[in-house]
Tab-separated table of C-alpha atoms and ligand atoms in Angstrom:
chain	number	residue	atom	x	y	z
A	1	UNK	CA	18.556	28.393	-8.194
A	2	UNK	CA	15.744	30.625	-7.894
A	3	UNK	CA	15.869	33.952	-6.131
A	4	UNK	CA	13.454	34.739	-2.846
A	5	UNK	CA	9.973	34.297	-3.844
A	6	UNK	CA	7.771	37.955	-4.318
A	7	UNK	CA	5.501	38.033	-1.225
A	8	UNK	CA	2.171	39.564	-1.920
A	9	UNK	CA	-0.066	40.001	1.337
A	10	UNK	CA	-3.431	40.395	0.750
A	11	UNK	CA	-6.452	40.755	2.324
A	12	UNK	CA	-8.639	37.313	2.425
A	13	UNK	CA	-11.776	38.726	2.578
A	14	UNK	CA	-10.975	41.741	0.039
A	15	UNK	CA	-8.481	40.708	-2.486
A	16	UNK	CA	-6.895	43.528	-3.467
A	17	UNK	CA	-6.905	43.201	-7.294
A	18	UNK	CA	-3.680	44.800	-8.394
A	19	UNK	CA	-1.894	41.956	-6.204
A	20	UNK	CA	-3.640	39.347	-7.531
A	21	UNK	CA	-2.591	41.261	-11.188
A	22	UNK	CA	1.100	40.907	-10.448
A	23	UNK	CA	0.267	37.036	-9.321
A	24	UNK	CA	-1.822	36.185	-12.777
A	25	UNK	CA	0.968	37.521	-15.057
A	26	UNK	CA	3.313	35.836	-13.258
A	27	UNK	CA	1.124	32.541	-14.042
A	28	UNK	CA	-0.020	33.577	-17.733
A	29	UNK	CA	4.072	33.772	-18.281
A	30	UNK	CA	4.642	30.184	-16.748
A	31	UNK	CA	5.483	30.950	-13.518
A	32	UNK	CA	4.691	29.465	-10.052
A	33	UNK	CA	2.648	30.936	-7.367
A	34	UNK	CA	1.518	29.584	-3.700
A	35	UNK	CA	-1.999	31.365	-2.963
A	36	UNK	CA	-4.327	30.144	-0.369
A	37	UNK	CA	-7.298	28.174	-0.330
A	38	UNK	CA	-10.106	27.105	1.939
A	39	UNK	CA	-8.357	24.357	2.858
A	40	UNK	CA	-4.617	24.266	2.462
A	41	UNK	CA	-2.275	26.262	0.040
A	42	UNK	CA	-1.956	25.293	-3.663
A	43	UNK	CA	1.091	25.955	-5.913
A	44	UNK	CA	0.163	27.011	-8.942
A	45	UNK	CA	0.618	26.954	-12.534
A	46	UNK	CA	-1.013	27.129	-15.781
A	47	UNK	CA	-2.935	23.954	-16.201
A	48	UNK	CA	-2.487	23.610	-19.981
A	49	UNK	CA	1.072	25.000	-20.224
A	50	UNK	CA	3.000	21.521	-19.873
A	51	UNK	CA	6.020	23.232	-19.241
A	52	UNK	CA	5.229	25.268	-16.336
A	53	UNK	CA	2.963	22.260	-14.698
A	54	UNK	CA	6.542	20.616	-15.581
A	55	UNK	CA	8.507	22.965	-13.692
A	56	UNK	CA	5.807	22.597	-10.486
A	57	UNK	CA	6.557	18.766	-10.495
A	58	UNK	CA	10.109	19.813	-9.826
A	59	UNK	CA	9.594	22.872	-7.451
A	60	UNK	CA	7.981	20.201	-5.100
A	61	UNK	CA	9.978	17.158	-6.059
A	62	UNK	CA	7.316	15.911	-6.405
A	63	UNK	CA	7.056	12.404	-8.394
A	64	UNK	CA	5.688	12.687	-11.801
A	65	UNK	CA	2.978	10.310	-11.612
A	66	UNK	CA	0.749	12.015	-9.633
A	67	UNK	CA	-1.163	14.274	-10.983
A	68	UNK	CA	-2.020	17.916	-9.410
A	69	UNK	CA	-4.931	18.994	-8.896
A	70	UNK	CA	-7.025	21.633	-11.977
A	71	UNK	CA	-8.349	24.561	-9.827
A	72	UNK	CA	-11.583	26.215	-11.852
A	73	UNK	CA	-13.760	29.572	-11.393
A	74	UNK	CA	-16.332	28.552	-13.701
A	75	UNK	CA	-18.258	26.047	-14.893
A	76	UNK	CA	-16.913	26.971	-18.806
A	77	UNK	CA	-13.911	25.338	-17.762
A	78	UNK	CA	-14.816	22.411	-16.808
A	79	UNK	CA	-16.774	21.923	-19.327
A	80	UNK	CA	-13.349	22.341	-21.396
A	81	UNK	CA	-11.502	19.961	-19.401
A	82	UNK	CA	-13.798	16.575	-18.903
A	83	UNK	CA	-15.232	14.553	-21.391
A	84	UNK	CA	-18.782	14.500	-19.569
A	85	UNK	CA	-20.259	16.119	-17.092
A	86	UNK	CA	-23.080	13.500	-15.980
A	87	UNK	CA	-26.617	14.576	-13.706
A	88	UNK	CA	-25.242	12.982	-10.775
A	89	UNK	CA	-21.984	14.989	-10.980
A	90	UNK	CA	-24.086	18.289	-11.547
A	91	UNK	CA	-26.197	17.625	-8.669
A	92	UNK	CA	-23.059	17.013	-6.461
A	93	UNK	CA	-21.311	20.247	-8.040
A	94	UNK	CA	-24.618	22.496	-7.200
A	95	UNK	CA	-24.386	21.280	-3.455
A	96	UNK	CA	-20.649	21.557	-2.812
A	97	UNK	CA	-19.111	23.723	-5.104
A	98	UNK	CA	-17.436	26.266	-4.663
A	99	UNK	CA	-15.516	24.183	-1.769
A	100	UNK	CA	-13.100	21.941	-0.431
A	101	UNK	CA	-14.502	19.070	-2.687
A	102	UNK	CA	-12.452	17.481	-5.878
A	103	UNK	CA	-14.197	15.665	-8.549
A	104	UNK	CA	-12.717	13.188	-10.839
A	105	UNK	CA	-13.519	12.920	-14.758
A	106	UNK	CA	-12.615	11.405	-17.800
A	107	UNK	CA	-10.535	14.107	-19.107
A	108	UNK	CA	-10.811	16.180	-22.738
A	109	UNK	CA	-8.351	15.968	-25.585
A	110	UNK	CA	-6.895	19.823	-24.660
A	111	UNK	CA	-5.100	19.136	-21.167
A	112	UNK	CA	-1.097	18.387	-21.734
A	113	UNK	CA	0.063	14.681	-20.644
A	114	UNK	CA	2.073	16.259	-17.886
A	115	UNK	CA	-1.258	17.685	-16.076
A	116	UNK	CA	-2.647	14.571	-16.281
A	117	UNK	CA	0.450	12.214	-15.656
A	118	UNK	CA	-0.837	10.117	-18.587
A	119	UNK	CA	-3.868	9.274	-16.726
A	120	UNK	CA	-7.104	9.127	-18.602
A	121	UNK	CA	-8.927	10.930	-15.828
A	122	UNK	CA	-8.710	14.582	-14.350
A	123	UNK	CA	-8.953	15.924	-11.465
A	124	UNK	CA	-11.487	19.111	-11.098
A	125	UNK	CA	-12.047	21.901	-8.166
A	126	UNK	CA	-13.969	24.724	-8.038
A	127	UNK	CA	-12.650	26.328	-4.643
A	128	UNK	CA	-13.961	28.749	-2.444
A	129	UNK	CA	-11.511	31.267	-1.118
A	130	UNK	CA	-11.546	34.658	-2.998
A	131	UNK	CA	-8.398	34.984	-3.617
A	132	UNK	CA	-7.961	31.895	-4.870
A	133	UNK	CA	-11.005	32.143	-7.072
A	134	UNK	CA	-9.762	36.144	-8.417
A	135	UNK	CA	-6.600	34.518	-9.189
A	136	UNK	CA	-8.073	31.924	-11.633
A	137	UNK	CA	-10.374	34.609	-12.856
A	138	UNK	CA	-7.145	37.010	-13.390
A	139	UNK	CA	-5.010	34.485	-15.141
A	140	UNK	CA	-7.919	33.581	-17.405
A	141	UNK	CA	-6.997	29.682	-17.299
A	142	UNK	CA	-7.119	26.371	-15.265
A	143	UNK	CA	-4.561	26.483	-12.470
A	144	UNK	CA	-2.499	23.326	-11.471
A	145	UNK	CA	-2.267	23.421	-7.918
A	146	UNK	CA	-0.846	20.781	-5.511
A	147	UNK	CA	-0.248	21.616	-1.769
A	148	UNK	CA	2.291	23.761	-1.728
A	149	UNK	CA	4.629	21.397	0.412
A	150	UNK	CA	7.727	19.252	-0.237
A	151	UNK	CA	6.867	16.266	-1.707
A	152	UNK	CA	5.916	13.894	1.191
A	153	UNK	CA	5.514	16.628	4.028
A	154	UNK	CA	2.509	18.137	5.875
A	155	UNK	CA	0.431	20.298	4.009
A	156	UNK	CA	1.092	24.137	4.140
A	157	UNK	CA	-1.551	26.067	6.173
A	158	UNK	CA	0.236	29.629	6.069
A	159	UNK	CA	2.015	32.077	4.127
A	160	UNK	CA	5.186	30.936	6.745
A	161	UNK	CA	4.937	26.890	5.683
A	162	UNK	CA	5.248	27.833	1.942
A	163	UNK	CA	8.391	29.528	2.455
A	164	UNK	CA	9.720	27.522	4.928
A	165	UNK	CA	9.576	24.306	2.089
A	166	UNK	CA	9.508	26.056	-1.393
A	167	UNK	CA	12.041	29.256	-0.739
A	168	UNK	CA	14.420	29.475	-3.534
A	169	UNK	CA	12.283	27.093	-5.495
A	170	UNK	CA	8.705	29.503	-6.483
A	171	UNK	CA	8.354	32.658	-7.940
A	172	UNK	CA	5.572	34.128	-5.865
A	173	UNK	CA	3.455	33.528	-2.377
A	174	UNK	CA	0.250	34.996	-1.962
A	175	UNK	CA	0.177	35.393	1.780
A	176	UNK	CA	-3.362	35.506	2.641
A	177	UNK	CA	-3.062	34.127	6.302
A	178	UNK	CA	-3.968	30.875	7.923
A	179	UNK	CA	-5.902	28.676	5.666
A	180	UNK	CA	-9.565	27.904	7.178
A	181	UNK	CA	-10.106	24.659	7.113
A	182	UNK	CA	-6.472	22.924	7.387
A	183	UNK	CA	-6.815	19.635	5.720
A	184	UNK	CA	-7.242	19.308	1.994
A	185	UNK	CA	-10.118	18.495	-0.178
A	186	UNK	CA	-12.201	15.416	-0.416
A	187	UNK	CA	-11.686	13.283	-3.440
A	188	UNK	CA	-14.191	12.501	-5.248
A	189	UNK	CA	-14.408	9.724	-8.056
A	190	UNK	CA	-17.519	10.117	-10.765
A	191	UNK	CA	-15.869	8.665	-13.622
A	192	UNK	CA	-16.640	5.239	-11.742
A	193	UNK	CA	-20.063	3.432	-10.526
A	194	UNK	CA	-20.863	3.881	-8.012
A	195	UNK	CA	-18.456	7.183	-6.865
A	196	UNK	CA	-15.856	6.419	-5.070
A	197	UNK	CA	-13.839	8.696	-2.531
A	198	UNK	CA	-10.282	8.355	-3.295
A	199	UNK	CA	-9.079	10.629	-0.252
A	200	UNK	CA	-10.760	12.027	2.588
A	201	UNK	CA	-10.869	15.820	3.277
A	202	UNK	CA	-12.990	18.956	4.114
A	203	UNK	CA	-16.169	17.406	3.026
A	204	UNK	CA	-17.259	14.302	4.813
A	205	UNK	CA	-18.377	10.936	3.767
A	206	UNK	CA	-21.247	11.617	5.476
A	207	UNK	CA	-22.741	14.553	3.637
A	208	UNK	CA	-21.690	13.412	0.419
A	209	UNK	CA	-23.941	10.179	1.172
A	210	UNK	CA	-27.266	12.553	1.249
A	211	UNK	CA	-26.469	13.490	-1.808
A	212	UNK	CA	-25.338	10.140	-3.606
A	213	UNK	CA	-27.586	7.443	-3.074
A	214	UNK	CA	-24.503	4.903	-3.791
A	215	UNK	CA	-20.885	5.960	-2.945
A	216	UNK	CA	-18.060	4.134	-1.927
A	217	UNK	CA	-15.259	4.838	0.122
A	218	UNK	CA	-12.129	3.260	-1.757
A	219	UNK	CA	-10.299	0.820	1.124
A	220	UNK	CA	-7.240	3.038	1.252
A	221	UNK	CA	-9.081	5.488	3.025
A	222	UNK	CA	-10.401	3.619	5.981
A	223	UNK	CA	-7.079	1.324	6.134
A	224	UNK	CA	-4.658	0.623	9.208
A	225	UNK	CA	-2.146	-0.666	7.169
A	226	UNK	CA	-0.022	-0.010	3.937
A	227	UNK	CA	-1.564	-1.828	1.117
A	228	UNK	CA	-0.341	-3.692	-1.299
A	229	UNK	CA	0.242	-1.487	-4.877
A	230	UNK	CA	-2.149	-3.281	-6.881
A	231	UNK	CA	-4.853	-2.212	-4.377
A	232	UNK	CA	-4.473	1.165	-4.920
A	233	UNK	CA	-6.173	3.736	-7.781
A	234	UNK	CA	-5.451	6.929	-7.112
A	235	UNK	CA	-1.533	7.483	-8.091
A	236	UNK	CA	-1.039	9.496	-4.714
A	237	UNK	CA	-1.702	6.608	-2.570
A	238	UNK	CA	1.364	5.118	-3.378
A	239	UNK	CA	3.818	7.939	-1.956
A	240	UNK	CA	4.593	9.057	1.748
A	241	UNK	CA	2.597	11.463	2.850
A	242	UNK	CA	2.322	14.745	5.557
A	243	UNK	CA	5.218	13.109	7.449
A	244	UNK	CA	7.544	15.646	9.188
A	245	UNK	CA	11.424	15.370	9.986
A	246	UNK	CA	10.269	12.886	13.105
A	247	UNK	CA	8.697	9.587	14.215
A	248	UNK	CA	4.894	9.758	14.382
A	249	UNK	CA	3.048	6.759	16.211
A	250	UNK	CA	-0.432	7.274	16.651
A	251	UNK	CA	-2.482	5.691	19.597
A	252	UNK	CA	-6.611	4.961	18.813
A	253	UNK	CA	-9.181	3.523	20.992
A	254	UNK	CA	-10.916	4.897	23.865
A	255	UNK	CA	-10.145	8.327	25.450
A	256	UNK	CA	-9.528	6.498	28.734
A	257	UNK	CA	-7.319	3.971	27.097
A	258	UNK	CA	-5.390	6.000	24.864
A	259	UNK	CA	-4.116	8.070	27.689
A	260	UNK	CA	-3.057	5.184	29.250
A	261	UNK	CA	-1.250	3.929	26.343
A	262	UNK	CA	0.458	7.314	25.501
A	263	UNK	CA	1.445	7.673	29.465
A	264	UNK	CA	3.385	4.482	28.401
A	265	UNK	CA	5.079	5.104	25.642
A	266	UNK	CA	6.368	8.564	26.799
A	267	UNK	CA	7.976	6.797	29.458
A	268	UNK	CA	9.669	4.457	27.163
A	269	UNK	CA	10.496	6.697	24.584
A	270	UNK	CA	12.571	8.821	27.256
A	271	UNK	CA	13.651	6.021	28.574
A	272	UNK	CA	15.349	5.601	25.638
A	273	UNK	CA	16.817	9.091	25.466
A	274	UNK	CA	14.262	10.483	22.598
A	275	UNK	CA	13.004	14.305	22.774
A	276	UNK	CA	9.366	13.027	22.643
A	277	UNK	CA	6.094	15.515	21.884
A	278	UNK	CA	2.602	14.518	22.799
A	279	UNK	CA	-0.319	15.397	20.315
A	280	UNK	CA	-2.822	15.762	22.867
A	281	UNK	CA	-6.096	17.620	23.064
A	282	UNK	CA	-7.969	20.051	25.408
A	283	UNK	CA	-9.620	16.936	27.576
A	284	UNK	CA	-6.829	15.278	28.141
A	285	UNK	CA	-3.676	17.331	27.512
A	286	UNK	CA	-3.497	18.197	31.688
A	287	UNK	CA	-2.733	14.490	32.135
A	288	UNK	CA	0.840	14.121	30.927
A	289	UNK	CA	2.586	16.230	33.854
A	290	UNK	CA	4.820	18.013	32.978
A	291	UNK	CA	5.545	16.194	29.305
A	292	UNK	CA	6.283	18.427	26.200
A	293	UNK	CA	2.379	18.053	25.047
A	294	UNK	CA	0.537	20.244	22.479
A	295	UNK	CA	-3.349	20.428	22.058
A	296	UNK	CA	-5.141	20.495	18.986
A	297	UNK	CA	-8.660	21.429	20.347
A	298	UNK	CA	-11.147	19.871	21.736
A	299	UNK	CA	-12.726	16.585	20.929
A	300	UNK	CA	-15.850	18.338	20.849
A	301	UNK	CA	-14.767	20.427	17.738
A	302	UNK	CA	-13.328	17.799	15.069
A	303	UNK	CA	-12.942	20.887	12.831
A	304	UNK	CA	-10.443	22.893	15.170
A	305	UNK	CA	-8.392	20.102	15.457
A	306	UNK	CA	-8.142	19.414	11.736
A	307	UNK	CA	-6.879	23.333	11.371
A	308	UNK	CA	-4.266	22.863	13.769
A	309	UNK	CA	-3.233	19.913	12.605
A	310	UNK	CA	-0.225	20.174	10.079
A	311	UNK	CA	1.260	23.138	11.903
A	312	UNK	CA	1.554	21.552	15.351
A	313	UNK	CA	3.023	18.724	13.119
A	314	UNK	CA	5.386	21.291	11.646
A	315	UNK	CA	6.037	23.038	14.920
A	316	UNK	CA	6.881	19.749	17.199
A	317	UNK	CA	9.509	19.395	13.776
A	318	UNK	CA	10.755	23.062	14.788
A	319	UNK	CA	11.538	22.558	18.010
A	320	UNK	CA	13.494	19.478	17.479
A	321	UNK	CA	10.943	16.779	18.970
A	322	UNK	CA	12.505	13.362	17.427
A	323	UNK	CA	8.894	11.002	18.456
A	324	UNK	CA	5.829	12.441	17.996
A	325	UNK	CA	3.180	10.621	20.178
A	326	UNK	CA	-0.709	11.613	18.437
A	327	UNK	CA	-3.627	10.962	19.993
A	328	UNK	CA	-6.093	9.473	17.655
A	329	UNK	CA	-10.081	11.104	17.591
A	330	UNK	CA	-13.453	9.981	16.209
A	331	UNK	CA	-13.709	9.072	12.728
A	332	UNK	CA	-16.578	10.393	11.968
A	333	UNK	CA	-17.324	13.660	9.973
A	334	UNK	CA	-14.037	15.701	8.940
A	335	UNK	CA	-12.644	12.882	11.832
A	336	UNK	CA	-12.152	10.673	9.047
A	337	UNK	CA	-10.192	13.169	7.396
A	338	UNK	CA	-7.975	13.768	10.021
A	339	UNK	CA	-7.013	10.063	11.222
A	340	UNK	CA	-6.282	9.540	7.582
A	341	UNK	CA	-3.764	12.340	7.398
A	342	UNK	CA	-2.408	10.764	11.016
A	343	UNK	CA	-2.034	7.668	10.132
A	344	UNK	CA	-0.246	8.273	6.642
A	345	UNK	CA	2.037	10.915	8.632
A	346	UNK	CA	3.015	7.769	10.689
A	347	UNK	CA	3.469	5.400	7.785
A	348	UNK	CA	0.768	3.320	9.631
A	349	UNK	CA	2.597	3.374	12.687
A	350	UNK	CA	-0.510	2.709	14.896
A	351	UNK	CA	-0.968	1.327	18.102
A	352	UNK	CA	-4.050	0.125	19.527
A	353	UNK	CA	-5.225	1.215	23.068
A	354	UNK	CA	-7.221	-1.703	25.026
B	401	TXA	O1	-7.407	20.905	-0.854
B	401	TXA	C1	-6.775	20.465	-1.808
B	401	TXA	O2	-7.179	19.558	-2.517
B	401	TXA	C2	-5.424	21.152	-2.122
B	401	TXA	C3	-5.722	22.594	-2.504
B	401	TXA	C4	-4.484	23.322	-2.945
B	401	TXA	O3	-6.706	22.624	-3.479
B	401	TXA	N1	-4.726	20.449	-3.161
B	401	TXA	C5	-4.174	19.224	-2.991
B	401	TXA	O4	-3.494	18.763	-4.092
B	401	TXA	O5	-4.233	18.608	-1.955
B	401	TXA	P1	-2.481	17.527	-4.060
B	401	TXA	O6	-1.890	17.515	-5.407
B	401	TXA	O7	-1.576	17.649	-2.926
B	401	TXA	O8	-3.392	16.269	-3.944
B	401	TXA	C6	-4.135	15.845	-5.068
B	401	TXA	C7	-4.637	14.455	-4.879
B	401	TXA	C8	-3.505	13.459	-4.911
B	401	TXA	O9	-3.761	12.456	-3.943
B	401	TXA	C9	-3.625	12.909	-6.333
B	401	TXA	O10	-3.130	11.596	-6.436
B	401	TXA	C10	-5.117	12.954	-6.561
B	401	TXA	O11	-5.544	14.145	-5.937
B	401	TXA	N2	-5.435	12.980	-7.992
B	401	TXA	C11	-5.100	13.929	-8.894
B	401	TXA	N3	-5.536	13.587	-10.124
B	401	TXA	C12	-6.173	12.400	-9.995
B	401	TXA	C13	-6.854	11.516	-10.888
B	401	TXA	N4	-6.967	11.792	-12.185
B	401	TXA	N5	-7.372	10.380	-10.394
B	401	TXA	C14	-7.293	10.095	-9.075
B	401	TXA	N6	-6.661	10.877	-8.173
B	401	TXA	C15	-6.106	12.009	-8.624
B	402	MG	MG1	-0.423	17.204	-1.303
């Protein structure tokens, strides 16, 4: 067993380069460290050191088909890691990078097995938080770096979630305070025609389409219901996902109707002796009495709700809440995103509202 991880708190907007020192030789010696990025935090490790990648699979229990993540500063190293880097892929990269976008390649000859989980593609980010970026600069490699979560639980958006699933387990957290945007990246498929987004995340479908004339979103994404394993592509659609220690149902439809339909199910699930939390939001959070609600913003700003997200999730889990009732939101934009997340969190246990 691991000792307590080293906590390094930094400043976010002013990396303090000593800390992120201490944090790269900690990675160039095949260590683990949880630093923050624009979207969630990553646990990393040296992307061509198969042992320590290795050793990350297990910190997370984390299954070993599915591969992490390759976080890069520079464009050298991705040149290092893919086979090709095609115009359409450049043009994409130029727009959205650095940023909460992943791109998939075929992969090089010098990335281990174990990065890649035998997979012929890779995985590529360029992301934009500084310290995230100093640390890849400091280690002087490609760092590995899934959320650093359990296996199968919500993302971590602070310093606090890190420790509270990976203490005893890491060497190091870089605490650089709340992530920004709170769900992870977009994934990104070039080594397919046309590109295909494996996973929704911080940048939309919508965007991505102004910049890619054809683009697909893969069904998995936009599904209600678990699909069969032959449908899937991307290895981490087959495994539960950002589910806390309680029953998620999620109710979509109209505002109106969903309120309705959540009013309901409260009632039953007391009925039936549950401790029962209500994902609710600004608009309509006033309408469930005196129930145990939280908000996650306002409908009217999709991207405040998708930072709360994970850590009302977490915090409903805290206080013991055995059903979680969430409200479902518009699809659209980083909406998509964020029902994705919900509905995997449930396992697809959706209700409709009409
Ligand atoms: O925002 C994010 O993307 C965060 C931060 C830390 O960068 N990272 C993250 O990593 O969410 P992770 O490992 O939790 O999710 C990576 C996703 C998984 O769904 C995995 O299956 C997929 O990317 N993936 C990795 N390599 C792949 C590949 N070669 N082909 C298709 N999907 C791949
Ligand atoms: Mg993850």
């Amino acid at each position: 067993m691991m000792k307590k991880p080293l906590i390094l708190k930094i400043n976010p907007q002013e990396p303090e380069i000593k800390k992120i020192q201490i944090a790269a030789d900690i990675i160039k010696k095949g260590g683990l460290v949880a630093f923050p990025t624009e979207t969630v935090y990553g646990l990393g490790a040296d992307a061509l050191n198969s042992r320590a990648v290795l050793s990350l699979f297990e910190a997370k229990n984390r299954p070993l088909d599915n591969p992490p993540i390759i976080h890069v500063e520079n464009m050298k190293q991705v040149q290092e890691l893919v086979k090709k880097v095609t115009y359409e892929a450049k043009m994409v990269m130029s727009e959205f990078w650095p940023g909460p976008l992943t791109l998939v390649f075929k992969r090089s000859d010098i990335v281990p097995n174990t990065t890649t989980a035998g997979l012929s593609t890779i995985a590529v980010r360029m992301p934009q938080h500084k310290v995230a970026l100093a640390l890849i600069s400091e280690s002087n490699c490609p760092i590995a770096a899934p959320s650093a979560n359990l296996a199968g639980r919500p993302s971590a958006t602070s310093a606090e979630h890190v420790f509270a699933d990976l203490n005893g387990r890491i060497d190091a957290i870089v605490d650089g305070g709340t992530t920004q945007i709170g769900v992870e990246s977009t994934v990104l498929d070039m080594s397919v025609t046309p590109p295909q987004i494996l996973r929704p995340g911080g940048v939309s479908f919508e965007s991505l389409k102004n910049s890619l004339d054809d683009l697909e979103l893969h069904p998995f994404v936009v599904t209600r219901k678990k699909l069969p394993i032959d449908k899937v592509r991307s290895p981490g659609m087959r495994h539960k996902h950002y589910a806390p220690n309680a029953e998620v149902i999620v109710v979509e439809g109209e505002v109106q109707m969903i309120v309705c339909k959540v009013t309901e199910l409260l009632r039953h699930y007391r009925f039936m002796g549950k401790k029962v939390g209500v994902l609710a939001t600004d608009e309509t959070i006033g309408l469930y009495g005196t129930a145990y609600a939280k908000s996650l913003g306002s409908r009217s700003n999709l991207d405040s709700i998708a930072k709360n997200l994970f850590r009302l999730l977490r915090d409903f889990e805290i206080e013991g809440v055995e059903t979680i009732i969430a409200e479902g939101v518009s699809a659209k934009g980083i909406g998509l995103a964020i029902m994705n997340r919900l509905r995997k969190a449930s396992g697809y246990n959706i209700v409709k509202a009409e």
